[in-house]
Coordinates of C-alpha atoms in Angstrom, one line a residue:
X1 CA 81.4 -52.3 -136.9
X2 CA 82.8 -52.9 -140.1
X3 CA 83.7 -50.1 -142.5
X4 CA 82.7 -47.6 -140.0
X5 CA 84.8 -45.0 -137.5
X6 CA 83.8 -42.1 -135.0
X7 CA 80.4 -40.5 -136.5
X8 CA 78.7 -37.0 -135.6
X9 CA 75.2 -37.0 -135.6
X10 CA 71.9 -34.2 -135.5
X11 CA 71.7 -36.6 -131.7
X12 CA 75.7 -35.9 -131.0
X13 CA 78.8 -38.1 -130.8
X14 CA 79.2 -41.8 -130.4
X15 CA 82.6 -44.1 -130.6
X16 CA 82.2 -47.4 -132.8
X17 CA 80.9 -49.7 -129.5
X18 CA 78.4 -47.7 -128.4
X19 CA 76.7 -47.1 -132.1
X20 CA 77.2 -50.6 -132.5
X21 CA 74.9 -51.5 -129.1
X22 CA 72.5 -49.1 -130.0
X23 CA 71.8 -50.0 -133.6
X24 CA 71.9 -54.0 -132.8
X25 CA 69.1 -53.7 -129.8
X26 CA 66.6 -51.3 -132.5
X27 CA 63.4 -53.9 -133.3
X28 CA 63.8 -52.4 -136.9
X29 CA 66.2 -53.3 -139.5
X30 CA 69.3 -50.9 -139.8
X31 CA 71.6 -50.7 -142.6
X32 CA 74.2 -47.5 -143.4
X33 CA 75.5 -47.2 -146.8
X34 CA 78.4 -44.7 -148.1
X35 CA 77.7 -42.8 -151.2
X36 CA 78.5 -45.2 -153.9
X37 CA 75.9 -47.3 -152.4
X38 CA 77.9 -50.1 -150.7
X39 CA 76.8 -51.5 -147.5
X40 CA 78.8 -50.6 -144.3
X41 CA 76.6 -52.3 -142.0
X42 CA 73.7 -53.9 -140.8
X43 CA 72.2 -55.0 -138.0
X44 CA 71.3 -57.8 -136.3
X45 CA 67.6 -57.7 -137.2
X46 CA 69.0 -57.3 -141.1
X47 CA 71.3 -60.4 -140.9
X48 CA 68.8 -62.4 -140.0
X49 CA 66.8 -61.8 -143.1
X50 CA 69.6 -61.4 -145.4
X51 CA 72.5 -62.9 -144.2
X52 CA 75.7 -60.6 -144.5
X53 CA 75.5 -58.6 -147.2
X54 CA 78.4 -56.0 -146.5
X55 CA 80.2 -54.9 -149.3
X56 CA 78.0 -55.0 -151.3
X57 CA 75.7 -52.6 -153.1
X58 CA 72.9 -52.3 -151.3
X59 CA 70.4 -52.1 -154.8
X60 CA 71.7 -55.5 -155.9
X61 CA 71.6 -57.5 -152.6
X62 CA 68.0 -55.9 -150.9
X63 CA 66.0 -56.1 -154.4
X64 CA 67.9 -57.8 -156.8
X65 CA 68.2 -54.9 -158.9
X66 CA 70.8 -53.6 -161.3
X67 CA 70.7 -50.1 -161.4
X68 CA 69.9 -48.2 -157.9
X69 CA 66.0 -47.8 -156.8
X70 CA 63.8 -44.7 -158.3
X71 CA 64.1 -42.6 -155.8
X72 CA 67.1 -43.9 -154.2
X73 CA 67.6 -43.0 -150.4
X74 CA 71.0 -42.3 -150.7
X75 CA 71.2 -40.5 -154.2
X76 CA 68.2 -38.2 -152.6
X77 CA 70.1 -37.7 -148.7
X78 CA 73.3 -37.6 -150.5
X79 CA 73.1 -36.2 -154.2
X80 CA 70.2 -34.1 -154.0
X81 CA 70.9 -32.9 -150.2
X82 CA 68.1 -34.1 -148.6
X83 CA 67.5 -34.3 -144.8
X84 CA 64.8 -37.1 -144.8
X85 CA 63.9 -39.6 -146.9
X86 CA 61.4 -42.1 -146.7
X87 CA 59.2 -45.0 -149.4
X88 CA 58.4 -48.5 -149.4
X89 CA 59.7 -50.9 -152.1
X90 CA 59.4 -54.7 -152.8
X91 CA 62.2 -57.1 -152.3
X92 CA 63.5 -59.7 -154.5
X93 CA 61.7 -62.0 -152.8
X94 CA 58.5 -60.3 -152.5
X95 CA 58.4 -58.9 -149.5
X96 CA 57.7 -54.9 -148.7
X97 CA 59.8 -52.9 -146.4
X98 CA 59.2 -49.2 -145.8
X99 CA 62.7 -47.1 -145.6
X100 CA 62.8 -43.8 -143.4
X101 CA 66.9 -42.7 -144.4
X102 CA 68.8 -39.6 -142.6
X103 CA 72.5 -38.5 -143.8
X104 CA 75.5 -39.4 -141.6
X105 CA 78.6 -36.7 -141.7
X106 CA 81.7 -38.8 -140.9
X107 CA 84.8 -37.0 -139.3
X108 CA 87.1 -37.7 -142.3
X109 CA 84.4 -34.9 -144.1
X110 CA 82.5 -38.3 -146.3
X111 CA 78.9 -38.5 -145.5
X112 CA 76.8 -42.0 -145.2
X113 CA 73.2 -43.0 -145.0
X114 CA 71.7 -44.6 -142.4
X115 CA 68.3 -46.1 -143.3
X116 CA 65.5 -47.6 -140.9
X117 CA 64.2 -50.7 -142.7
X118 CA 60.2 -52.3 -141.4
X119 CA 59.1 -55.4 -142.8
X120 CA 55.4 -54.3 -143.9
X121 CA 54.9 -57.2 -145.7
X122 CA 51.3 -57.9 -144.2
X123 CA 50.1 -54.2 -143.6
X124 CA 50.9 -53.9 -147.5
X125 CA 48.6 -57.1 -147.7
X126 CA 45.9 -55.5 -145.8
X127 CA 46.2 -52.5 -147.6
X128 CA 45.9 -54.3 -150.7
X129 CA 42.9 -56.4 -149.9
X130 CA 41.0 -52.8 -148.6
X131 CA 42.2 -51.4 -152.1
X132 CA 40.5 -54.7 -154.3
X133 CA 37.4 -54.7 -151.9
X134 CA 36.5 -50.8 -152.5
X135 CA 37.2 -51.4 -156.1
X136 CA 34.9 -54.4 -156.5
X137 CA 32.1 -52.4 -154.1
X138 CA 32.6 -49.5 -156.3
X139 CA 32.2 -51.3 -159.2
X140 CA 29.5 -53.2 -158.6
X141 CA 27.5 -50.3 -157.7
X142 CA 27.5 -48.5 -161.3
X143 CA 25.2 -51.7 -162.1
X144 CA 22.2 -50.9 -160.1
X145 CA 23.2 -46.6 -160.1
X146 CA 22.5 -46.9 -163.7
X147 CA 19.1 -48.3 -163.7
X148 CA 18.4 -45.6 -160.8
X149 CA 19.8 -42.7 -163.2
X150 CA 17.9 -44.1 -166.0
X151 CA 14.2 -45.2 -164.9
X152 CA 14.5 -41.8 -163.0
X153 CA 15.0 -39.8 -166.5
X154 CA 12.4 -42.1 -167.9
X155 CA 10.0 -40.8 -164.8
X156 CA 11.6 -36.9 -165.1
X157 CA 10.3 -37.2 -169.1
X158 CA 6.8 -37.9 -168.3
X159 CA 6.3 -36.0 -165.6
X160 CA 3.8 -33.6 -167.5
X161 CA 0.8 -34.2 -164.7
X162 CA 2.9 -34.6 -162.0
X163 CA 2.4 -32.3 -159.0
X164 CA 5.1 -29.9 -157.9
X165 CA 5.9 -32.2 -155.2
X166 CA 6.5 -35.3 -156.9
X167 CA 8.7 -33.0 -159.3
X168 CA 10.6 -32.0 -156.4
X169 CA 11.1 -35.8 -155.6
X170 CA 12.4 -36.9 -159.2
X171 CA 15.2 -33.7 -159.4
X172 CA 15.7 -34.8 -155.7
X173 CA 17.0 -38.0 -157.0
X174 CA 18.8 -37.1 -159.7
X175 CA 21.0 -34.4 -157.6
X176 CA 22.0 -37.1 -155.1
X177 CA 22.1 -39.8 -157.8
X178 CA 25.1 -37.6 -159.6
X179 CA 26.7 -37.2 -156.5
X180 CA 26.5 -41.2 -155.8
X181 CA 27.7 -41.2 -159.6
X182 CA 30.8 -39.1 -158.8
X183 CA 31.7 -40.4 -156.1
X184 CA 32.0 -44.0 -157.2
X185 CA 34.2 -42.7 -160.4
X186 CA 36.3 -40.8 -157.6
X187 CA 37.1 -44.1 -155.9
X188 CA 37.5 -46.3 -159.2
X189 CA 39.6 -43.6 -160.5
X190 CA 41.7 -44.0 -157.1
X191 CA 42.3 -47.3 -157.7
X192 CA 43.3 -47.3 -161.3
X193 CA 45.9 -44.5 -160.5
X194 CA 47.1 -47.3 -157.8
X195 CA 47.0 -49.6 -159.7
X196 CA 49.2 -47.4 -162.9
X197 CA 46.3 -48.5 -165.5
X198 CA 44.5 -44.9 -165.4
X199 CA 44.6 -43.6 -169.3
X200 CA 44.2 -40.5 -170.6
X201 CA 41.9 -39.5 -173.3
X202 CA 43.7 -36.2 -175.1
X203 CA 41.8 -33.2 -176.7
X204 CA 42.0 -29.9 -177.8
X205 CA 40.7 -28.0 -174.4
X206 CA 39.7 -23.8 -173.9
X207 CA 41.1 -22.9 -171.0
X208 CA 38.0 -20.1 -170.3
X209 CA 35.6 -22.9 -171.2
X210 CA 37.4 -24.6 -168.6
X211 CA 37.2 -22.4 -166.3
X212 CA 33.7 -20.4 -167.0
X213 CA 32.2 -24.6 -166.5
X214 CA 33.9 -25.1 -163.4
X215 CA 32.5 -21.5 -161.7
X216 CA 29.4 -22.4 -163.4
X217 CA 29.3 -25.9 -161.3
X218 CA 29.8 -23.6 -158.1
X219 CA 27.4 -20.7 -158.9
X220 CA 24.9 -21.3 -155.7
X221 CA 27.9 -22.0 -153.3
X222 CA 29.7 -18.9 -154.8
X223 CA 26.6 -16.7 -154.3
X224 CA 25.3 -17.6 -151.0
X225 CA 29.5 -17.0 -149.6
X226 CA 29.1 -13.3 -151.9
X227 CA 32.6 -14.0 -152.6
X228 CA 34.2 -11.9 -155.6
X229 CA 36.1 -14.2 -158.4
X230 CA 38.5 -12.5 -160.4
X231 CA 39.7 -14.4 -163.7
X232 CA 42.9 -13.5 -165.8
X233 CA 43.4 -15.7 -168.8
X234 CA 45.1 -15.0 -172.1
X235 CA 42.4 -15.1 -174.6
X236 CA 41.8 -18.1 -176.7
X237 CA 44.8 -20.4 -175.0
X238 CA 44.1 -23.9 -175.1
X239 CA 45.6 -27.2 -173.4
X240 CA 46.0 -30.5 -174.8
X241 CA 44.4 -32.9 -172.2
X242 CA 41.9 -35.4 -170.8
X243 CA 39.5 -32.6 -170.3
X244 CA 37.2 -34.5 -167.9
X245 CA 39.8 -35.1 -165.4
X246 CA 41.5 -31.4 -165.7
X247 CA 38.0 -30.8 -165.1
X248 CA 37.7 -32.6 -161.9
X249 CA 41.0 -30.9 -161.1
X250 CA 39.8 -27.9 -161.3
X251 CA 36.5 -28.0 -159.5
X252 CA 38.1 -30.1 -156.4
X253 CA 40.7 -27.1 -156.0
X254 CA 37.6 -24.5 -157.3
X255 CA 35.0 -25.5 -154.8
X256 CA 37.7 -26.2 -151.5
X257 CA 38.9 -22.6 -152.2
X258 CA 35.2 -21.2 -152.2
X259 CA 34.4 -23.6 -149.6
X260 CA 36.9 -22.8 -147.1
X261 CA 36.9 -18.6 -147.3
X262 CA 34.3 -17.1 -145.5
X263 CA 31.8 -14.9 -146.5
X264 CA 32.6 -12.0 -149.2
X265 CA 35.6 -13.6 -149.6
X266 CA 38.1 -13.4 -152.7
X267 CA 38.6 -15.8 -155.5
X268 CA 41.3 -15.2 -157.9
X269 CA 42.1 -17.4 -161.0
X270 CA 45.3 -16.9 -163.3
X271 CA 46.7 -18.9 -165.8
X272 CA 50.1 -18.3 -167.6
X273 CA 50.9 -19.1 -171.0
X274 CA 55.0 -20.0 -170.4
X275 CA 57.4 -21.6 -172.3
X276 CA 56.6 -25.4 -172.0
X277 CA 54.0 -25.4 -170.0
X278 CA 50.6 -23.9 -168.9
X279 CA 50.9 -22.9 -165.0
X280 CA 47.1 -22.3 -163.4
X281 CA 46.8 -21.0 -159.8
X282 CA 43.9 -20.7 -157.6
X283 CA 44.7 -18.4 -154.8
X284 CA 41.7 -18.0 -152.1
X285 CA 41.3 -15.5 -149.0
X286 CA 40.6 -18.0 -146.8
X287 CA 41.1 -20.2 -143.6
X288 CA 44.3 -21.3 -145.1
X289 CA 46.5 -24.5 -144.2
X290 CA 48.1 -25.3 -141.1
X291 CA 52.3 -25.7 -141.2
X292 CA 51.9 -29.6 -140.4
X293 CA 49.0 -30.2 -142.5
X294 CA 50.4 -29.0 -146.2
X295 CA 52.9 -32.2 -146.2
X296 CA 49.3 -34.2 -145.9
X297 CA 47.0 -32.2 -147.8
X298 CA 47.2 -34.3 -150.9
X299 CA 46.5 -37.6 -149.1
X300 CA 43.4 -39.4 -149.5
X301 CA 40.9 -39.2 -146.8
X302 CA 43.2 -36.3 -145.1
X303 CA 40.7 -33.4 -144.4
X304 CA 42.9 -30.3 -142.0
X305 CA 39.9 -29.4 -139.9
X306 CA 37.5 -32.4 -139.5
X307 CA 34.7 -29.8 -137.9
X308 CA 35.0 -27.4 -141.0
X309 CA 34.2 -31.4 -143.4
X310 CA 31.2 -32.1 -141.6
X311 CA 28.6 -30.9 -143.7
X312 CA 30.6 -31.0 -146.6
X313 CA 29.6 -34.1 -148.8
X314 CA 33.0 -35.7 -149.4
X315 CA 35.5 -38.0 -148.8
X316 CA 38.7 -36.4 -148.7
X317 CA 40.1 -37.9 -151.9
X318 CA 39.3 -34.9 -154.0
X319 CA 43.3 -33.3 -153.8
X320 CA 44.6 -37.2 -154.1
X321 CA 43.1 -37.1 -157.3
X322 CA 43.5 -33.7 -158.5
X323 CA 47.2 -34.9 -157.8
X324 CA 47.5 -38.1 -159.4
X325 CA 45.7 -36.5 -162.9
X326 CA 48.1 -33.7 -162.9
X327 CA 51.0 -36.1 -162.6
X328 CA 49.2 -38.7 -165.1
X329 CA 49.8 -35.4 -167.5
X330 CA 53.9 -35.0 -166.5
X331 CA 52.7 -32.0 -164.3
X332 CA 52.9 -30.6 -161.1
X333 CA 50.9 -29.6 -158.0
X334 CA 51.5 -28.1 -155.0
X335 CA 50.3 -25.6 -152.5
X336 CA 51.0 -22.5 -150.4
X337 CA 49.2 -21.4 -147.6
X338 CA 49.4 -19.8 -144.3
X339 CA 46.8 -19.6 -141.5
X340 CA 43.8 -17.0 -142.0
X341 CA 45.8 -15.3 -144.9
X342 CA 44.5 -18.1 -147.5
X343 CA 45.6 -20.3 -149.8
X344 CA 47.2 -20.8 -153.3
X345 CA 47.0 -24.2 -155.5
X346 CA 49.1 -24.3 -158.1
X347 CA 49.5 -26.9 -161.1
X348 CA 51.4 -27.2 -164.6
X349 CA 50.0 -29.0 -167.7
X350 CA 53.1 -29.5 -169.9
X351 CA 52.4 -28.3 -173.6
X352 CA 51.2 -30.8 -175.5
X353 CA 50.3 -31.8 -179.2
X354 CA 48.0 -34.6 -180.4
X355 CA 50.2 -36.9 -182.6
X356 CA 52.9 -36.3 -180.4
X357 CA 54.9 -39.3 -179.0
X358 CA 55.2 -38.3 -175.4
X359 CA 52.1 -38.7 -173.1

């Protein structure tokens, strides 16, 4: 195996021949690098689809690239100390590959980076075509939503000798004629973040407004739970933002947190005014989140409990969003949580002036 000696492993030891046999007969591509990026070796399966490449740096030869990938496997096992890494990029030639990397500790005291390479080239296809096909459904569906919206305002407007049942019909429609609304934004929202064309339309935003709109949103659901919301925000602080997405942001986290604490249950809402940034947490008395489910919880259509969604009309890509809006901003958002002691969202809205050049 060239470049490489005796390696210790998290599995336990193994001499250069028996490394060698058991990396050549993996049905996966395998490649380990050292920590100025230069390949060490590469199996069998790798050979095959890029001819030897050892020596050199792994950037240039797998993707053509100049400078190393962003995030690179081995600046993040190496450099930054991490114990798993894993992403799927594009080859030179078009193809995708999805990279799972672990760290290597060498005897001589260097450390190398073994990385897992699968060819998922035609799942990234599939996924693709799924992606266009929603978007185009989507789409195609504000068309015909906005003649229902419409004729049905036209209809709510005259309804002066209607009787109280066919009033109950037209606000009927309208309710679920929002939700269809929302929901079809949702998923062409999804697919604009995918697709890194989502934009943001900046103002000056109230962070009480913002607030006192969203609880207002959630006023029957927050009544018929009796849950107690306590709000502490520095008066008169405001965010520059796209306030209809910050919005959305905040009602996805609002409502899950009211939605998942039983009754008389407790809401609390802070928001700190820091240095360069606004930080806003939502911290709930609730179900909370299982260990092996807060690594998943901001993935689309991921839903913890599947018999606590049920009756709850949505799609699980409430948290993917809220995500991908907070990052849109150059913010953050994660979550702590531990079963039946609740949950706390947090997020960060860097500070922000209109005319700026950033953002």
């Amino acid at each position: 195996m060239v470049g490489m000696g005796v390696h210790n492993t998290e599995q336990g030891n193994y001499d250069k021949e028996e490394l060698e046999a058991l990396l050549s007969n993996m049905p996966a591509g395998v490649v380990i690098e050292n920590e100025d990026h230069e390949i060490l070796y590469m199996n069998e399966f790798l050979l095959r689809m890029f001819g030897n490449q050892v020596g050199g740096k792994c950037f240039i030869e797998f993707t053509g690239r100049d400078t190393a990938c962003d995030p690179c496997p081995v600046d993040v096992i190496i450099k930054e100390g991490q114990d798993t890494f894993r992403q799927t990029i594009a080859s030179r030639d078009g193809k995708f590959f999805e990279i799972t990397a672990s760290p290597i500790h060498n005897l001589d005291g260097s450390r190398s980076v073994i990385e897992i390479v699968k060819d998922v080239t035609d799942q990234h296809k599939l996924d693709q075509m799924k992606s266009d096909f929603i978007h185009i459904v989507a789409h195609e569906m504000r068309t015909p939503l906005a003649a229902v919206i419409g004729f049905n305002d036209m209809l709510s407007r005259r309804s002066e000798g209607f009787t109280y049942k066919q009033k109950h019909y037209i606000e009927s429609i309208a309710i679920n004629a929002r939700k269809l609304k929302q929901l079809v934004d949702d998923i062409l929202d999804l697919s604009y973040l995918d697709a890194g064309i989502l934009q943001l339309k900046r103002e000056t935003l109230l962070l009480d407004e913002l607030v006192s709109e969203v609880l207002a949103m959630h006023q029957a659901l927050i009544a018929e739970k009796n849950h107690k919301i306590r709000v502490n925000i520095p008066e008169l602080l405001t965010i520059e933002c796209d306030r209809q997405k910050i919005t959305r942001t905040m009602s996805n986290i609002v409502f899950n947190a009211i939605y998942y604490t039983d009754i008389n249950g407790t809401i609390e809402i802070n928001i700190d005014n820091l240095a360069d940034e606004i930080l806003i947490t939502v911290a709930d008395s609730g179900i909370g989140i299982a260990e092996q489910d807060r690594s998943q919880i901001f993935d689309r259509f991921f839903m913890a409990d599947a018999t606590l969604t049920r009756s709850c009309d949505r799609i699980g890509i409430g948290l993917t969003l809220a995500k991908g809006y907070i990052q849109l901003h150059g913010g953050e958002i994660w979550v702590e949580s531990e079963i039946g002691k609740g949950s706390t969202f947090y997020f960060t809205l860097p500070k922000y002036k209109i005319g700026d050049n950033n953002g």
